[in-house]
Coordinates of C-alpha atoms in Angstrom, one line a residue:
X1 CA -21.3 -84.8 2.5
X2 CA -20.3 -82.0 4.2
X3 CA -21.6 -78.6 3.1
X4 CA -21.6 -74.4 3.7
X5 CA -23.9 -71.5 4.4
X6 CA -22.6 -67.6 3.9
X7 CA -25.0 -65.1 5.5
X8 CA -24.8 -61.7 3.8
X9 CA -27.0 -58.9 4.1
X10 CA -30.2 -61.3 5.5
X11 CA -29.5 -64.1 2.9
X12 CA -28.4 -67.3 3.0
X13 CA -25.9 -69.1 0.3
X14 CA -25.2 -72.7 0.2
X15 CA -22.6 -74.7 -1.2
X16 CA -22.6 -78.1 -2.2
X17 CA -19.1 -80.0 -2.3
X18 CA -18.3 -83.7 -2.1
X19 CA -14.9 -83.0 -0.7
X20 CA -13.1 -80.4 2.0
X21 CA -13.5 -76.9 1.3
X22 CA -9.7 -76.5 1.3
X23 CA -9.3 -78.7 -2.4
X24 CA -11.5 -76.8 -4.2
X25 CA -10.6 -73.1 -5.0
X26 CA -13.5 -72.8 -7.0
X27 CA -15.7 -72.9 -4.5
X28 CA -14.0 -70.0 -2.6
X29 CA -14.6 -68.0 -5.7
X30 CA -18.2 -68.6 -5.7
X31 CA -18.4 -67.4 -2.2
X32 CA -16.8 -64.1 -3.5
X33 CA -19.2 -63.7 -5.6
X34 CA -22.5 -64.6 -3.4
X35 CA -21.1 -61.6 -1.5
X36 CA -20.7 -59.5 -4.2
X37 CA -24.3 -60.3 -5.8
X38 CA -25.5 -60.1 -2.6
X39 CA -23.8 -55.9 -1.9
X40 CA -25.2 -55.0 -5.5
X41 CA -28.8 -55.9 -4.9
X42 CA -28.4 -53.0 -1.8
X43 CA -27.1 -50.7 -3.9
X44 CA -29.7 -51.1 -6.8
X45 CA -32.6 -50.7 -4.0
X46 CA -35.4 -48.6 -5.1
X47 CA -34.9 -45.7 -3.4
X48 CA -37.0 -42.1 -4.3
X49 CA -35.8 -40.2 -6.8
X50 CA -35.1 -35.9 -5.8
X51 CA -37.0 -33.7 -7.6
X52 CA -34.8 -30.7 -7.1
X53 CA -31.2 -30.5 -8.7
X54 CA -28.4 -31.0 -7.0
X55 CA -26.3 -28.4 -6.0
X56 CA -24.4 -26.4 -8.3
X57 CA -21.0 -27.1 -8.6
X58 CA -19.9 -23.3 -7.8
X59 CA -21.7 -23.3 -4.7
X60 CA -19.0 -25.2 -2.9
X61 CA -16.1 -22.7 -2.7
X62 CA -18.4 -20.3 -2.6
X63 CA -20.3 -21.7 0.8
X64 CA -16.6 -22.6 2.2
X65 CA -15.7 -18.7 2.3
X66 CA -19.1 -18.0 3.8
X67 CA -18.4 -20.6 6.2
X68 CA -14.8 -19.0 7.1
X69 CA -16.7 -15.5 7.3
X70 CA -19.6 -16.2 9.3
X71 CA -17.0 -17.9 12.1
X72 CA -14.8 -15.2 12.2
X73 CA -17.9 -13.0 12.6
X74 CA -19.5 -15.0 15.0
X75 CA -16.3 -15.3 17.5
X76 CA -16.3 -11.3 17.3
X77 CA -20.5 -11.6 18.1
X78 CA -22.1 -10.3 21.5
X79 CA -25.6 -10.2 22.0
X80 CA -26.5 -5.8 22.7
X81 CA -30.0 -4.4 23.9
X82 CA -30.8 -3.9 20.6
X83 CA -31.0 -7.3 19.4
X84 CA -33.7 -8.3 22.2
X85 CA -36.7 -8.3 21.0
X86 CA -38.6 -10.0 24.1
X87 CA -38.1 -11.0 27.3
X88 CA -39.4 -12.5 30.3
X89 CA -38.7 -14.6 32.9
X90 CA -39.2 -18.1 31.0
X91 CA -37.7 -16.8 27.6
X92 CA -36.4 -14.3 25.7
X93 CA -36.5 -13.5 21.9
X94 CA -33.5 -12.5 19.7
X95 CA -33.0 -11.0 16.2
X96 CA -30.5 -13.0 15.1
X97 CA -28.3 -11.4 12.4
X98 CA -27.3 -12.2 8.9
X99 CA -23.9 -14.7 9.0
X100 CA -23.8 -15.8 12.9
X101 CA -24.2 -19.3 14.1
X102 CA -27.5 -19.7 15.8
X103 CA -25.0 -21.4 18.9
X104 CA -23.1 -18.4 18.8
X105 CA -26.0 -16.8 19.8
X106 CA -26.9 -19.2 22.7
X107 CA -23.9 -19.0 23.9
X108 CA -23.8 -15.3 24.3
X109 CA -27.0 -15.3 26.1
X110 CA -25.4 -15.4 29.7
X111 CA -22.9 -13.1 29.3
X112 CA -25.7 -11.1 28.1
X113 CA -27.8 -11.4 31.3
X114 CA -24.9 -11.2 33.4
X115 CA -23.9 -7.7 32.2
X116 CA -27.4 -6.3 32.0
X117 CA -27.9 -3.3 34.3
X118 CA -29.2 -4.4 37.7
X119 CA -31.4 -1.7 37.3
X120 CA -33.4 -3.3 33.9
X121 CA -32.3 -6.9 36.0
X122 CA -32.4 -7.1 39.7
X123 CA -32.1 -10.6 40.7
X124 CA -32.0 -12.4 36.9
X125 CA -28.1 -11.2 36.4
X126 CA -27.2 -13.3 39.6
X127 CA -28.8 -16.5 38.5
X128 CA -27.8 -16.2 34.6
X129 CA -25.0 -18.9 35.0
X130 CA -27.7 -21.4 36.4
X131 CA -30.2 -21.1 33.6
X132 CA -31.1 -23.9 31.4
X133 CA -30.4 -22.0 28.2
X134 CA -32.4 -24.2 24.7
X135 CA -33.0 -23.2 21.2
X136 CA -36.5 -23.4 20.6
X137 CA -36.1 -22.6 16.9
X138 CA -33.0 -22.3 14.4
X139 CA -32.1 -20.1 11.7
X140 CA -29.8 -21.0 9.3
X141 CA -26.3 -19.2 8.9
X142 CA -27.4 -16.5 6.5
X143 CA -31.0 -16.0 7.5
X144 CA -32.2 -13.2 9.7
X145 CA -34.6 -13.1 12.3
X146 CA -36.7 -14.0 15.6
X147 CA -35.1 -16.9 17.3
X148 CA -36.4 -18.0 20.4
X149 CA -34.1 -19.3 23.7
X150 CA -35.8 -20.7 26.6
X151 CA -34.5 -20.4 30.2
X152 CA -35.3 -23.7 31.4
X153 CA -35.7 -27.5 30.5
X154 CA -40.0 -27.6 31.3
X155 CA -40.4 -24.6 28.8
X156 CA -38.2 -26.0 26.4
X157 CA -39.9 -29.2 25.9
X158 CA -43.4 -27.4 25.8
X159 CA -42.3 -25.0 23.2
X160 CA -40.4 -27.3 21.5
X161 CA -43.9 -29.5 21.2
X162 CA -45.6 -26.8 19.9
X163 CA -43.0 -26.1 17.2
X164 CA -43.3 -30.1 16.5
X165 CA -47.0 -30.2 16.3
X166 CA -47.6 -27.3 13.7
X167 CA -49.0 -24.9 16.9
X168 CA -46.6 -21.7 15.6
X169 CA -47.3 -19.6 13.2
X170 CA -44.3 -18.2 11.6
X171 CA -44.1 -15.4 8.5
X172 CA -40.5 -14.8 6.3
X173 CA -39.4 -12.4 3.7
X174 CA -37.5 -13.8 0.8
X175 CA -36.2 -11.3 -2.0
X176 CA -35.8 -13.8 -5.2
X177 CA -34.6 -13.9 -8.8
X178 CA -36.6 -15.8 -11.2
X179 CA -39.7 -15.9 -13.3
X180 CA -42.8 -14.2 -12.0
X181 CA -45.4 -16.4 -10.8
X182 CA -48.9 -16.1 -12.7
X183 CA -50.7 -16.8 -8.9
X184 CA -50.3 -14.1 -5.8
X185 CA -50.4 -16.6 -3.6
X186 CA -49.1 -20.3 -4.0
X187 CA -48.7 -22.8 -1.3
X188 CA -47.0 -25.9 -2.6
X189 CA -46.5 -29.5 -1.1
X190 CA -43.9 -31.7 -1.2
X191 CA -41.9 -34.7 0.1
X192 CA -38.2 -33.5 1.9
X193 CA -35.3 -35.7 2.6
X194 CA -31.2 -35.8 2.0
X195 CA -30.2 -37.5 -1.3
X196 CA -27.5 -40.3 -1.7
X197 CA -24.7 -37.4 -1.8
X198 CA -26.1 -35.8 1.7
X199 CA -28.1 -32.7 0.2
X200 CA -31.2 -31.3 1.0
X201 CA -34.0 -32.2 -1.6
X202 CA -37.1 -31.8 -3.1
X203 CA -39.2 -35.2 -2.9
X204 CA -42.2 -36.1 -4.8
X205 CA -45.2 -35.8 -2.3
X206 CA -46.5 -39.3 -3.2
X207 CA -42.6 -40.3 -1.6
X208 CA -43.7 -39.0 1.9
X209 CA -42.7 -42.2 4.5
X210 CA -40.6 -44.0 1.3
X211 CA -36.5 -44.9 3.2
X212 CA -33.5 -42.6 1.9
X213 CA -30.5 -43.9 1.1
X214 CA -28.8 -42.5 4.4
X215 CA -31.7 -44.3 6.3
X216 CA -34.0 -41.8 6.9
X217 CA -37.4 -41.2 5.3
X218 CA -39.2 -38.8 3.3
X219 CA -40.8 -36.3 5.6
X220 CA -43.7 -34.0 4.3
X221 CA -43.3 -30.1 3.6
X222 CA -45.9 -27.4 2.8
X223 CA -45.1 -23.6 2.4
X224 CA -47.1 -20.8 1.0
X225 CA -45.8 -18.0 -1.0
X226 CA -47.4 -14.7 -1.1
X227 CA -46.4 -12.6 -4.0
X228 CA -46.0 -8.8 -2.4
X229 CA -44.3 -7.2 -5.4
X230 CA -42.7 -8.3 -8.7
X231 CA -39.7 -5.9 -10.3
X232 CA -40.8 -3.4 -7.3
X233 CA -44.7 -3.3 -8.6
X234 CA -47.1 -4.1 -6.5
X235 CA -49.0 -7.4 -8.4
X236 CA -52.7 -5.4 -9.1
X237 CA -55.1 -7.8 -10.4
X238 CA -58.5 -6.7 -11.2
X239 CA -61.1 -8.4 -8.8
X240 CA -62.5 -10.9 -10.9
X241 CA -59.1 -11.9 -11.6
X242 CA -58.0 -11.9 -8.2
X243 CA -60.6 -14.2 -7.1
X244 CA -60.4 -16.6 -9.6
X245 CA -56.6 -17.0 -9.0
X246 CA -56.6 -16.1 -5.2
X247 CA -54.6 -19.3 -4.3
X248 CA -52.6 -21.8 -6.1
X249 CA -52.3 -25.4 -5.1
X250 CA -49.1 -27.4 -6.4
X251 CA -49.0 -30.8 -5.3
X252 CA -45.2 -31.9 -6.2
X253 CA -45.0 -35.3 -8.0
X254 CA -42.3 -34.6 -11.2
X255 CA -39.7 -32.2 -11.8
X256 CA -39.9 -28.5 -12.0
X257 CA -39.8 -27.4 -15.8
X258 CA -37.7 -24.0 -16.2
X259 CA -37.3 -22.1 -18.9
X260 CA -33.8 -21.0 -18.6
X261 CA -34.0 -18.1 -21.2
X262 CA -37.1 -16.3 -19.4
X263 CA -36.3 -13.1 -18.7
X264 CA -35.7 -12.9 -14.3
X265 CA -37.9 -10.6 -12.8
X266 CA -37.3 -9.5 -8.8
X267 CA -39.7 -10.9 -6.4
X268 CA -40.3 -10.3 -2.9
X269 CA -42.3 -12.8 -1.6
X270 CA -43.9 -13.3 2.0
X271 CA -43.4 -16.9 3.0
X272 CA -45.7 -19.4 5.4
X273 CA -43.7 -22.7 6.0
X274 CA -46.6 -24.9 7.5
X275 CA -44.1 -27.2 8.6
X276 CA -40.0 -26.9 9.6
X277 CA -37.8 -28.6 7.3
X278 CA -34.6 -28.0 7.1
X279 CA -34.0 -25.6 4.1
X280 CA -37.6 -25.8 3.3
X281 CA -38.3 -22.3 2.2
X282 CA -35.3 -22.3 -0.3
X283 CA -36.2 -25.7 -1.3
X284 CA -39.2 -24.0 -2.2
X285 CA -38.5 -21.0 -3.5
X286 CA -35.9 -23.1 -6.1
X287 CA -38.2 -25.6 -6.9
X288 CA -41.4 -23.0 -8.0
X289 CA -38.8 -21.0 -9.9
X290 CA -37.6 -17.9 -8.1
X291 CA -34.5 -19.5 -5.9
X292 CA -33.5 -16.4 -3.5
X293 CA -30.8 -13.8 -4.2
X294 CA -27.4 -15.2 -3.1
X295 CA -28.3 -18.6 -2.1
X296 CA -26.0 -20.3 -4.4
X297 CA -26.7 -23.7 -2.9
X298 CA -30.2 -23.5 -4.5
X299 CA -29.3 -21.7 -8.2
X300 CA -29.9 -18.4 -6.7
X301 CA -27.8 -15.4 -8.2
X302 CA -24.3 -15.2 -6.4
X303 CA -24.2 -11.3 -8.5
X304 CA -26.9 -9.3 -9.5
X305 CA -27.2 -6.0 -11.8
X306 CA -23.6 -5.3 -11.5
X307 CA -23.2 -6.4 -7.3
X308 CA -21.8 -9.4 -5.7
X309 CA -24.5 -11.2 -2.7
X310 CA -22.9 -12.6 -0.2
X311 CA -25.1 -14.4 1.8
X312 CA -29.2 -14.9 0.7
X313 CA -31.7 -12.5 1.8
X314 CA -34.1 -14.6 3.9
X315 CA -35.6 -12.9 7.2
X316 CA -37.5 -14.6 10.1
X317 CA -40.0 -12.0 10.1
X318 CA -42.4 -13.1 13.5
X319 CA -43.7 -15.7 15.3
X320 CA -47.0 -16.2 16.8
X321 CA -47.3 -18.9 19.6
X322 CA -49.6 -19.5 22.8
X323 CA -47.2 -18.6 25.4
X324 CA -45.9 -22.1 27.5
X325 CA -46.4 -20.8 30.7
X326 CA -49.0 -18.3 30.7
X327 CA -51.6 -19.1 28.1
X328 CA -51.7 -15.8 26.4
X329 CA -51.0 -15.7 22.5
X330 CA -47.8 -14.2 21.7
X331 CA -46.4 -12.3 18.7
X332 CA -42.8 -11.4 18.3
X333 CA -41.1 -9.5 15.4
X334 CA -38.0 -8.7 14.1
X335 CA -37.6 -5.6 12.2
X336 CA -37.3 -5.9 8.5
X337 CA -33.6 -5.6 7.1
X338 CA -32.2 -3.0 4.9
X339 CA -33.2 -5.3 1.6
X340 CA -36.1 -6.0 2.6
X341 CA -37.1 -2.5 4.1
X342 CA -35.8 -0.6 0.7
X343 CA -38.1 -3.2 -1.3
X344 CA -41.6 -2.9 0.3
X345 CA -40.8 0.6 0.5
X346 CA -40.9 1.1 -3.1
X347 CA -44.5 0.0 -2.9
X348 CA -45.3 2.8 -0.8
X349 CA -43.4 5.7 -2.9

């Protein structure tokens, strides 16, 4: 009695049949539907479950004009003096500005070189079209700040390690609408990964190694927060206070709770990602409560107090690394921008 197998996603089906296949129709429809059991199963797999929301639905035209701006900025960009903020002969270190491509800024590093003044350059400008030009780190579109290029393949891979194995330090400003934190500082663990859809999300951290839909896995994600003003106060605590609340621990294993008719206060916050997820900061800063002015993609304000933002106000602020040739510890900064400056100087008034 002859019989059948169907292999579909790593099973076996059989079918018994006392005749040729060919007579019995039937038997072609249960095939169909081993198959179509068989897809189902796949799609009910028990995948992790994103903390964060998804993104909001007016964040898509608005991140499509963004888009269109930033490229017709960034085909316009050249890298000046002014935008250096270190250089040497293994690397140099580049304030990126707010709405350029982090490759538009590659890219314009050996023109750059090329017409520097022989004088500031004497034998660099000659060899700029044979440099092994990487990206040690990237910023996203509307974030500010120190990015780092290295000038050759060996540098690249040891800075690159170093960036991999949690060996930078790296410091960012974040102005943010939302309700006050009670701690001044906060650091906050979580799981990170793309949802079903594609996004960035917030993962439980008991999710950290669990498969994504997409085939990835949850990765793990630490930033702290530190709290440097709220509504343009400085946050005074007496001592006692201070101490008792000096840092708050949030391990992330269920949704945020917001109360969505809190009043919004402005906080400018000081940020220490431990580790580089993509997004991770605004993840963050949405998940804790305070998403960041103008980051639409993460329930941050698109206008504020009578004024449209377009683009977020996140700034790379420094960098601290052991240098990957020489050895010697290495700080770079980028000057604060205006929303940034105007805020912490309101502390000082």
């Amino acid at each position: 009695m002859p019989f059948f197998s169907l292999h579909q996603a790593q099973q076996c089906f059989f079918l018994y049949s006392p005749k040729p296949l060919s007579k019995f129709p039937r038997a072609r429809t249960l095939v169909f539907l081993c198959s179509k059991m068989s897809s189902n199963s796949n799609s009910l797999q028990n995948y992790p479950t994103p903390l964060s929301p998804p993104l909001p639905s007016i964040s898509k035209d608005i991140e499509l004009a963004r888009a269109m701006t930033a490229s017709s900025k960034s085909s316009l960009f050249g890298l000046s003096r002014s935008d250096i903020l270190y250089e040497d002969e293994w690397l140099i270190a580049v304030n990126k500005p707010q709405g350029i491509y982090c490759d538009t800024i590659l890219a314009s590093v050996p023109r750059f070189l090329s017409d520097s003044a022989p004088s500031d350059r004497l034998c660099e400008g000659n060899q700029a079209s044979t440099l092994e030009l990487h990206l040690a780190n990237r910023l996203d579109r509307d974030t500010s700040g120190v990015m780092v290029i290295t000038k050759s393949h060996k540098v690249a891979s040891v800075l690159v390690k170093a960036f991999t194995n949690h060996k930078v330090q790296k410091t960012y400003v974040a102005f943010c609408i939302g309700s006050a934190p009670k701690s001044e500082r906060i650091t906050i663990k979580s799981g990170h990964g793309r949802s079903k859809f594609g996004a960035w999300r917030v993962y439980a951290a008991g999710d950290v190694g669990r498969k994504l839909p997409g085939g990835s896995i949850v990765r793990d994600m630490e930033t702290t927060f530190e709290v440097l003003s709220i509504n343009g106060q400085r946050n005074y605590k007496e001592q006692c206070e201070c101490m008792k609340n000096e840092e708050h621990s949030i391990v992330v294993e269920e949704k945020a709770v917001t109360d969505v008719d809190a009043n919004k206060d402005e906080i400018l916050v000081r940020a220490f990602p431990r580790s580089g997820r993509t997004h991770q900061i605004r993840l963050h800063c949405q998940y804790l409560g305070f998403p960041i002015r103008g980051d639409v993609k993460y329930e941050g304000v698109h206008e504020w107090k009578g004024r449209t933002y377009d683009t977020h106000e996140l700034h790379a602020e420094s960098l601290t690394f052991q240098h990957p040739i020489t050895g010697f510890p290495l700080l770079i900064q980028a000057p604060l921008p205006l929303w940034a400056s105007q805020a912490l100087q309101l502390l000082t008034d």
